[in-house]
PDB file of C-alpha atoms in Angstrom:
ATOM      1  CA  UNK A   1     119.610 156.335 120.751  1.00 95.00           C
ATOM      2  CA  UNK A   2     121.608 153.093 121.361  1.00 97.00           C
ATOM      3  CA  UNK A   3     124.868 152.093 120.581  1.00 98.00           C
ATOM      4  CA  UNK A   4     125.925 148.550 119.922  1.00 98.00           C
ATOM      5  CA  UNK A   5     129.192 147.689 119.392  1.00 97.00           C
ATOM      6  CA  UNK A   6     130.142 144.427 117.578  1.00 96.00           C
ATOM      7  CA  UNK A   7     133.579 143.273 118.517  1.00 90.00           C
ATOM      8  CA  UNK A   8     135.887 140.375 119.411  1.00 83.00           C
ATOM      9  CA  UNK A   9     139.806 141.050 119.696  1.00 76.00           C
ATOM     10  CA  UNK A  10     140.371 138.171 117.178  1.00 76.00           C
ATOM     11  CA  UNK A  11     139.456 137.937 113.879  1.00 77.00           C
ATOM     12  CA  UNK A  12     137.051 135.806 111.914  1.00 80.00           C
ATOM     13  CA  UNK A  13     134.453 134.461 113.847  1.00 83.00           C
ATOM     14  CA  UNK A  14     131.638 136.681 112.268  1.00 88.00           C
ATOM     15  CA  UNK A  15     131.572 140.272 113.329  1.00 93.00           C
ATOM     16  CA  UNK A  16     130.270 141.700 110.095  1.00 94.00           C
ATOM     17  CA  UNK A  17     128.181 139.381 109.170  1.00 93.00           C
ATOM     18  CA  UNK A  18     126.471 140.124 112.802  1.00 95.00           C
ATOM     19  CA  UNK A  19     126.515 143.620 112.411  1.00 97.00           C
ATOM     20  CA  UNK A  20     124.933 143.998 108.732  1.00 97.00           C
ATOM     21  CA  UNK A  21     122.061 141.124 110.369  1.00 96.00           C
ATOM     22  CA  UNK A  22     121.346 142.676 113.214  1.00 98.00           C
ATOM     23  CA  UNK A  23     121.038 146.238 111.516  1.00 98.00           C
ATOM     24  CA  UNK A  24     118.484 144.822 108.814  1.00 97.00           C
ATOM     25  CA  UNK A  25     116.324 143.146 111.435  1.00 97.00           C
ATOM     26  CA  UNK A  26     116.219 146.568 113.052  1.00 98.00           C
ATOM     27  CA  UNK A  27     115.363 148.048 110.321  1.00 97.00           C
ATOM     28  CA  UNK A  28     112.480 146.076 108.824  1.00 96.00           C
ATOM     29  CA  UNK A  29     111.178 144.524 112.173  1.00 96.00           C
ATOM     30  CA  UNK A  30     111.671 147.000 114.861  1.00 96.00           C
ATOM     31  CA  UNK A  31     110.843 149.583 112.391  1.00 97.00           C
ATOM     32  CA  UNK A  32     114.364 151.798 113.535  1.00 97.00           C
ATOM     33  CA  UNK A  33     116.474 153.917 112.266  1.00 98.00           C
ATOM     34  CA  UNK A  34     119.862 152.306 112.221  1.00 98.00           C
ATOM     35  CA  UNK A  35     123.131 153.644 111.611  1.00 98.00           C
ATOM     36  CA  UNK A  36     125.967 151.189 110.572  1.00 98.00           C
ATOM     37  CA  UNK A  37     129.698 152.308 111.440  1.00 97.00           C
ATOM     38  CA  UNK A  38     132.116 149.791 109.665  1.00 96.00           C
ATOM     39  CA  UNK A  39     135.429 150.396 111.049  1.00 93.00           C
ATOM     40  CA  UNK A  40     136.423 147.166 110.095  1.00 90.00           C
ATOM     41  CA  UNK A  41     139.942 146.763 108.788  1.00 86.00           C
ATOM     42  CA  UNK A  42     138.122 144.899 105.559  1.00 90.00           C
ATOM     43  CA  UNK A  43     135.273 147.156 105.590  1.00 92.00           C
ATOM     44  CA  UNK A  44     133.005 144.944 103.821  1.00 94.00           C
ATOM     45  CA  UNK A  45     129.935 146.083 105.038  1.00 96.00           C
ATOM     46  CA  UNK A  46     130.639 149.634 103.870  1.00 96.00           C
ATOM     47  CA  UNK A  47     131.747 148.095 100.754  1.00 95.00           C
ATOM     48  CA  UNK A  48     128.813 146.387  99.861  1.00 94.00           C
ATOM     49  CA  UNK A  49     126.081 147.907 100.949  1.00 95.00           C
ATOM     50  CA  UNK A  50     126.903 151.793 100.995  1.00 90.00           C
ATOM     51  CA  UNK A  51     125.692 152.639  97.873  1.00 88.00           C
ATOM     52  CA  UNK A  52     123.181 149.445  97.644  1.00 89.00           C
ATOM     53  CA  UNK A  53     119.682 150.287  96.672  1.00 86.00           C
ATOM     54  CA  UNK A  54     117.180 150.499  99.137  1.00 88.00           C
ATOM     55  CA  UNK A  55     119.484 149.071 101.965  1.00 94.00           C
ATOM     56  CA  UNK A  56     117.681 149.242 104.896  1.00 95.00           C
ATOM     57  CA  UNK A  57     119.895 151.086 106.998  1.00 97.00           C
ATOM     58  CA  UNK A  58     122.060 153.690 106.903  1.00 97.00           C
ATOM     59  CA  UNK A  59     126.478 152.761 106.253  1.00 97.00           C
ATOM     60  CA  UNK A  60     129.387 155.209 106.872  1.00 96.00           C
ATOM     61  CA  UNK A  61     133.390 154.142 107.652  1.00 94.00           C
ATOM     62  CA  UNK A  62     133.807 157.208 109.710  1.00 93.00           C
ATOM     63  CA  UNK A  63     132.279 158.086 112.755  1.00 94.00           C
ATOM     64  CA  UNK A  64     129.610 160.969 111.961  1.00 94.00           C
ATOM     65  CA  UNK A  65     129.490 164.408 113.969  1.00 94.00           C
ATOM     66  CA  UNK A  66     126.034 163.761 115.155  1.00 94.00           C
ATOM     67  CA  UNK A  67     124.029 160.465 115.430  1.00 96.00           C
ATOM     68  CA  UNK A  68     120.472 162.976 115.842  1.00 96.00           C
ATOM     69  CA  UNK A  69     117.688 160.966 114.514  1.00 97.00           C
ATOM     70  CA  UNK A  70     118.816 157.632 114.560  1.00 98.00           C
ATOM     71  CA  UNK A  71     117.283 154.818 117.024  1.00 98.00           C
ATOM     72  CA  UNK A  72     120.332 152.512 116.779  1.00 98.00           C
ATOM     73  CA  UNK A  73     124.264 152.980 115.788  1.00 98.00           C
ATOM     74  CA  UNK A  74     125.816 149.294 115.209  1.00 98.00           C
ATOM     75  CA  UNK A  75     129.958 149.827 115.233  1.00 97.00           C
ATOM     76  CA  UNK A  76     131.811 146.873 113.638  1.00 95.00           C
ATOM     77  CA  UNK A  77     135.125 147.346 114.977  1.00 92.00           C
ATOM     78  CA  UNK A  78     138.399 145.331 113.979  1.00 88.00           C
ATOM     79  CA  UNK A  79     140.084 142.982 115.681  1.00 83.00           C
ATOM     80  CA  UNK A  80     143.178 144.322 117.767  1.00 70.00           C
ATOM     81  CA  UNK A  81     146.445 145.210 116.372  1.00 58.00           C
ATOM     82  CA  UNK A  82     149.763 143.563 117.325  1.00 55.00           C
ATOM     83  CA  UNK A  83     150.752 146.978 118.843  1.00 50.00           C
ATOM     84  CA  UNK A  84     150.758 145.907 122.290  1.00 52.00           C
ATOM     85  CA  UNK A  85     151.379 149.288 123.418  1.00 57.00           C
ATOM     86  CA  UNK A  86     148.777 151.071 121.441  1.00 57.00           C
ATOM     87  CA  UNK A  87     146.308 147.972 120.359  1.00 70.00           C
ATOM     88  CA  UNK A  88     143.400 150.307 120.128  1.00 76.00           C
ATOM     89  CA  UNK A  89     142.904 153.207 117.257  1.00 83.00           C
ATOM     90  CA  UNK A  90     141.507 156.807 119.063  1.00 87.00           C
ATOM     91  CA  UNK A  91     137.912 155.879 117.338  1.00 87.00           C
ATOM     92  CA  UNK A  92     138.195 152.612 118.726  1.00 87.00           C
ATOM     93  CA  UNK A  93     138.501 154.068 122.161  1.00 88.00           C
ATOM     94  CA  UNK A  94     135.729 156.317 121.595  1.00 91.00           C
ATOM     95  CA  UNK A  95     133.403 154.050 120.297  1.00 93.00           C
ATOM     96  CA  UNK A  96     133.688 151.497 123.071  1.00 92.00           C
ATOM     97  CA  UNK A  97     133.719 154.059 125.887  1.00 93.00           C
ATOM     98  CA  UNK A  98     130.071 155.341 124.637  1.00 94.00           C
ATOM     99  CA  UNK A  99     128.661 151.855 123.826  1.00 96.00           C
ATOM    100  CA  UNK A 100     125.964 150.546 125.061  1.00 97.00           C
ATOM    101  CA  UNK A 101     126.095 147.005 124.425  1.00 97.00           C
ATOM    102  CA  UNK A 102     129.289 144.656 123.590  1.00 96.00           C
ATOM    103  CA  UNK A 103     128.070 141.976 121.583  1.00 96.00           C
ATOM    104  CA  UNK A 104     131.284 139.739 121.341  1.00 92.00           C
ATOM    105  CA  UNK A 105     131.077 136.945 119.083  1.00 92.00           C
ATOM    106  CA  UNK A 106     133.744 134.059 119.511  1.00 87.00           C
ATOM    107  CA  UNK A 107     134.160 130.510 118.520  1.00 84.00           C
ATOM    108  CA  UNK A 108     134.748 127.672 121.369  1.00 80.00           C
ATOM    109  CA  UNK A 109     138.470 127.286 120.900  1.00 76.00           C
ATOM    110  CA  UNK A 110     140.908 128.730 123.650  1.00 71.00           C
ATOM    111  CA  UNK A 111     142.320 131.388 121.697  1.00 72.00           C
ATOM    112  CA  UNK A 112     139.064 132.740 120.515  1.00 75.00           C
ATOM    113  CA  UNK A 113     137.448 132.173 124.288  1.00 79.00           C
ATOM    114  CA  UNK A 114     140.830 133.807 125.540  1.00 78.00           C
ATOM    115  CA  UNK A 115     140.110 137.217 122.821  1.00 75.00           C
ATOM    116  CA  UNK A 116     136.922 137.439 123.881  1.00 79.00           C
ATOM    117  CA  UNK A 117     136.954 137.323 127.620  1.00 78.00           C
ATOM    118  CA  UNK A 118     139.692 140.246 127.308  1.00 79.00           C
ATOM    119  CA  UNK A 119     137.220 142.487 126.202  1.00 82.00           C
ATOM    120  CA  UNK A 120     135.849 142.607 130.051  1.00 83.00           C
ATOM    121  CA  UNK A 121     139.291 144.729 130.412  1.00 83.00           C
ATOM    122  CA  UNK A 122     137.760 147.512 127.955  1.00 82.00           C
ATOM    123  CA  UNK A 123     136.752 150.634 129.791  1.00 84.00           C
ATOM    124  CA  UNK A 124     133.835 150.971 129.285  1.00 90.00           C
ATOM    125  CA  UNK A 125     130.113 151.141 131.017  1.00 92.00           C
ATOM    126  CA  UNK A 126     128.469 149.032 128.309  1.00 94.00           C
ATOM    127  CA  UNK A 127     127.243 145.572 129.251  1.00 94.00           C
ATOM    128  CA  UNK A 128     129.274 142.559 127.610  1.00 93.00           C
ATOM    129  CA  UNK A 129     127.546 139.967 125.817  1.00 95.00           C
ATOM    130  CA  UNK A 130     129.584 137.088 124.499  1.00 93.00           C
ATOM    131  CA  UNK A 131     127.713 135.311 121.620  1.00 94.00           C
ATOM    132  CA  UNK A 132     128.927 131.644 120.934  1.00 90.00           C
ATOM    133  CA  UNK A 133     128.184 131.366 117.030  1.00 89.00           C
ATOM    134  CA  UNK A 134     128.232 128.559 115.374  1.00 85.00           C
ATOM    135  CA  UNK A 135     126.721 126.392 118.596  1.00 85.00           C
ATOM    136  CA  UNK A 136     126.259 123.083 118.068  1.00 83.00           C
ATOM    137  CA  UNK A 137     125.000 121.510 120.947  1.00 81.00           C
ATOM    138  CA  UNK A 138     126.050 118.011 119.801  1.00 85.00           C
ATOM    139  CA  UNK A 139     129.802 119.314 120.014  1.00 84.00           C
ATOM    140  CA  UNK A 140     131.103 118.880 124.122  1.00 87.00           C
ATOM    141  CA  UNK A 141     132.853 121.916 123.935  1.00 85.00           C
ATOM    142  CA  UNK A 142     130.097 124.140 122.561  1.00 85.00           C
ATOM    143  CA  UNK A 143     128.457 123.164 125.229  1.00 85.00           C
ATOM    144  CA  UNK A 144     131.067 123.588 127.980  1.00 85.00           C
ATOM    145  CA  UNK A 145     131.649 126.915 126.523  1.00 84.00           C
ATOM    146  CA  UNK A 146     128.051 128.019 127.269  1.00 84.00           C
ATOM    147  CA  UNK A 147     127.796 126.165 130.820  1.00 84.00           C
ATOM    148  CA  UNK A 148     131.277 128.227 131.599  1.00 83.00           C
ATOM    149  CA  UNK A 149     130.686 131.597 130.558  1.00 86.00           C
ATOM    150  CA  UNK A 150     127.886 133.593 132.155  1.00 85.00           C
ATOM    151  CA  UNK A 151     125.382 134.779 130.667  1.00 90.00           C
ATOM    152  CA  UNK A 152     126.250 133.604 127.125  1.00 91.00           C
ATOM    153  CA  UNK A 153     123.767 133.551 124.116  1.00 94.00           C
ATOM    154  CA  UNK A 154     123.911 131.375 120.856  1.00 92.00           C
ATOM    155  CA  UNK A 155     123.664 131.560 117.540  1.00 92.00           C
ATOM    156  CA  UNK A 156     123.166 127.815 116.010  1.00 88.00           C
ATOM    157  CA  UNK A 157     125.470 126.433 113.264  1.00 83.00           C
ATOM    158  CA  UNK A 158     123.199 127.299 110.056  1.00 82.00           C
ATOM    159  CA  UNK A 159     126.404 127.277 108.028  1.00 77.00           C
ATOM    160  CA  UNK A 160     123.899 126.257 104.680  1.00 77.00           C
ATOM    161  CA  UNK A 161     122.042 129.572 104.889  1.00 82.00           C
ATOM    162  CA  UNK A 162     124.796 131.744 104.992  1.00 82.00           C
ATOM    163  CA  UNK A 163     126.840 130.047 102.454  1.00 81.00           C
ATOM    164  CA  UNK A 164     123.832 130.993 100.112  1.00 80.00           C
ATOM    165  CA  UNK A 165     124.080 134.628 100.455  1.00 86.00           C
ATOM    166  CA  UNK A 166     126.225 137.206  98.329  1.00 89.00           C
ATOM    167  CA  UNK A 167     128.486 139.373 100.223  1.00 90.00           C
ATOM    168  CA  UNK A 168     125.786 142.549  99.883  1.00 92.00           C
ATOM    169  CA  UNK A 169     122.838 140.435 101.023  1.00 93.00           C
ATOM    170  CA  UNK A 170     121.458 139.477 104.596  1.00 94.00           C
ATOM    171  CA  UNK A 171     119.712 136.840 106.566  1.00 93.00           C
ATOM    172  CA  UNK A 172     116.342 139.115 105.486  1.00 94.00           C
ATOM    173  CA  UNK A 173     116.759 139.882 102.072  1.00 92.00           C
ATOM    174  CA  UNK A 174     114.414 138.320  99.448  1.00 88.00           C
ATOM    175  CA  UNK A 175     115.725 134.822  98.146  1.00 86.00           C
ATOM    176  CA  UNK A 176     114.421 131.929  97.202  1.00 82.00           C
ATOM    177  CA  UNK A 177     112.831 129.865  99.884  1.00 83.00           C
ATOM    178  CA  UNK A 178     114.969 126.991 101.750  1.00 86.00           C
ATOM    179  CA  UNK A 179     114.951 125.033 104.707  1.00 88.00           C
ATOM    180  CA  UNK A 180     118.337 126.063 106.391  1.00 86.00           C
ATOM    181  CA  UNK A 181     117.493 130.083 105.632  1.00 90.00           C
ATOM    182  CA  UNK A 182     114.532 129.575 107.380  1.00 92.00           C
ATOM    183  CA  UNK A 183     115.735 128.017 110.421  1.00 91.00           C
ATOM    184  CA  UNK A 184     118.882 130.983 110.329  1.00 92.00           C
ATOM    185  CA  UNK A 185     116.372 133.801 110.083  1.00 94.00           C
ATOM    186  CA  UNK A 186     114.331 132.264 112.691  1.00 94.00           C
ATOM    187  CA  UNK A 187     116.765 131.763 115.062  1.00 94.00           C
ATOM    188  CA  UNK A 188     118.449 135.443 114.033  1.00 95.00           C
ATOM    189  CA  UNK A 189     115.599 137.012 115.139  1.00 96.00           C
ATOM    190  CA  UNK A 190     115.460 135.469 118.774  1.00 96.00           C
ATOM    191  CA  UNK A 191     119.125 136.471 119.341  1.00 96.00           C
ATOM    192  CA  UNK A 192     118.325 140.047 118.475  1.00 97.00           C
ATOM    193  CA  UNK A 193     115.127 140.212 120.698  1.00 97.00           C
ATOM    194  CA  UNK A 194     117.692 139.176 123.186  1.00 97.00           C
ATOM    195  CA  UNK A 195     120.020 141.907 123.181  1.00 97.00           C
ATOM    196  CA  UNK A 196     117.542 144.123 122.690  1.00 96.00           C
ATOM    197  CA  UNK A 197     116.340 143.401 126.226  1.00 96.00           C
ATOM    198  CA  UNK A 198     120.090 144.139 127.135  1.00 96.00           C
ATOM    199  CA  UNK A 199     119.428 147.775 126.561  1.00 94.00           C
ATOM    200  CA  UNK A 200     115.861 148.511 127.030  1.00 87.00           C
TER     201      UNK A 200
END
């Protein structure tokens, strides 16, 4: 059993919409058993898709006493509170102390660049992966973001496709056929087969 932790310490750049993804292609292509933890201050995932019919995976806001026969756990934590003394709940802490993959999503702006990198200060044993989402690689900035940061994986700009979807739908549900959906599921799926390999 894996965990993988979704998680940037500033808001909005896409953690749940990563998290509910990335649990659906493990479900349906890897053919795993996924648990989804939303600990998300909005808890949208757990909103939407808890008591959804036939959802794929699995969708709890509290962390479970056992994780026994599940392949995958994917935690979608919030972004940290102004409590500079305390920014991180107890389940927080626990959480990213088991993980075994960070995937940190962030946005090429200084701030965001500057919330993710901070995550390296976690401790933790998981390995870091910072995801640039949103890459276009006719933007100089996108691209000096990924030249700068080691090791960093992208997720292209397929703003189209995901403006299509309802809140309690992902990348791999059944809708009608277009262009940009295609290219986002496509390109979905190579990102997860990425961090896959980062914990094989």
């Amino acid at each position: 059993m894996k965990i993988i932790t979704i998680w940037c310490a500033k808001g909005g750049v896409g953690k749940s919409c990563l998290a509910k993804n990335l649990a659906a292609y493990l479900s349906m292509f890897e053919k795993s058993k996924v648990l989804v933890i939303d600990k998300d201050s909005q808890r949208s995932i757990y909103a939407n898709f808890a008591e959804k019919p036939e959802c794929p995976f699995d969708v709890v806001d509290k962390i479970p006493p056992s994780f026994d026969g599940y392949d995958y756990v994917i935690c979608d934590l919030p972004p940290l509170t102004e409590n500079t003394e305390n920014p991180l709940s107890v389940d927080q802490i626990r959480i990213i102390e088991n993980s075994d993959l960070i995937v940190a999503p962030f946005y090429p702006d200084g701030i965001t660049i500057q919330s993710m990198l901070s995550i390296y200060e976690a401790n933790t044993d998981a390995t870091i992966q910072p995801v640039l989402v949103r890459y276009d690689v006719r933007r100089k900035k996108h691209k000096k973001a990924v030249g700068e940061i080691e090791g960093c994986m992208v997720l292209k700009d397929r703003s189209g496709a995901y403006d299509e979807m309802e809140p309690y739908q992902t990348l791999f549900d059944k809708m009608s056929y277009s262009r940009p959906l295609s290219h986002a599921r496509h390109e979905f799926k190579v990102l997860a087969r990425q961090l896959l390999k980062e914990v094989e």
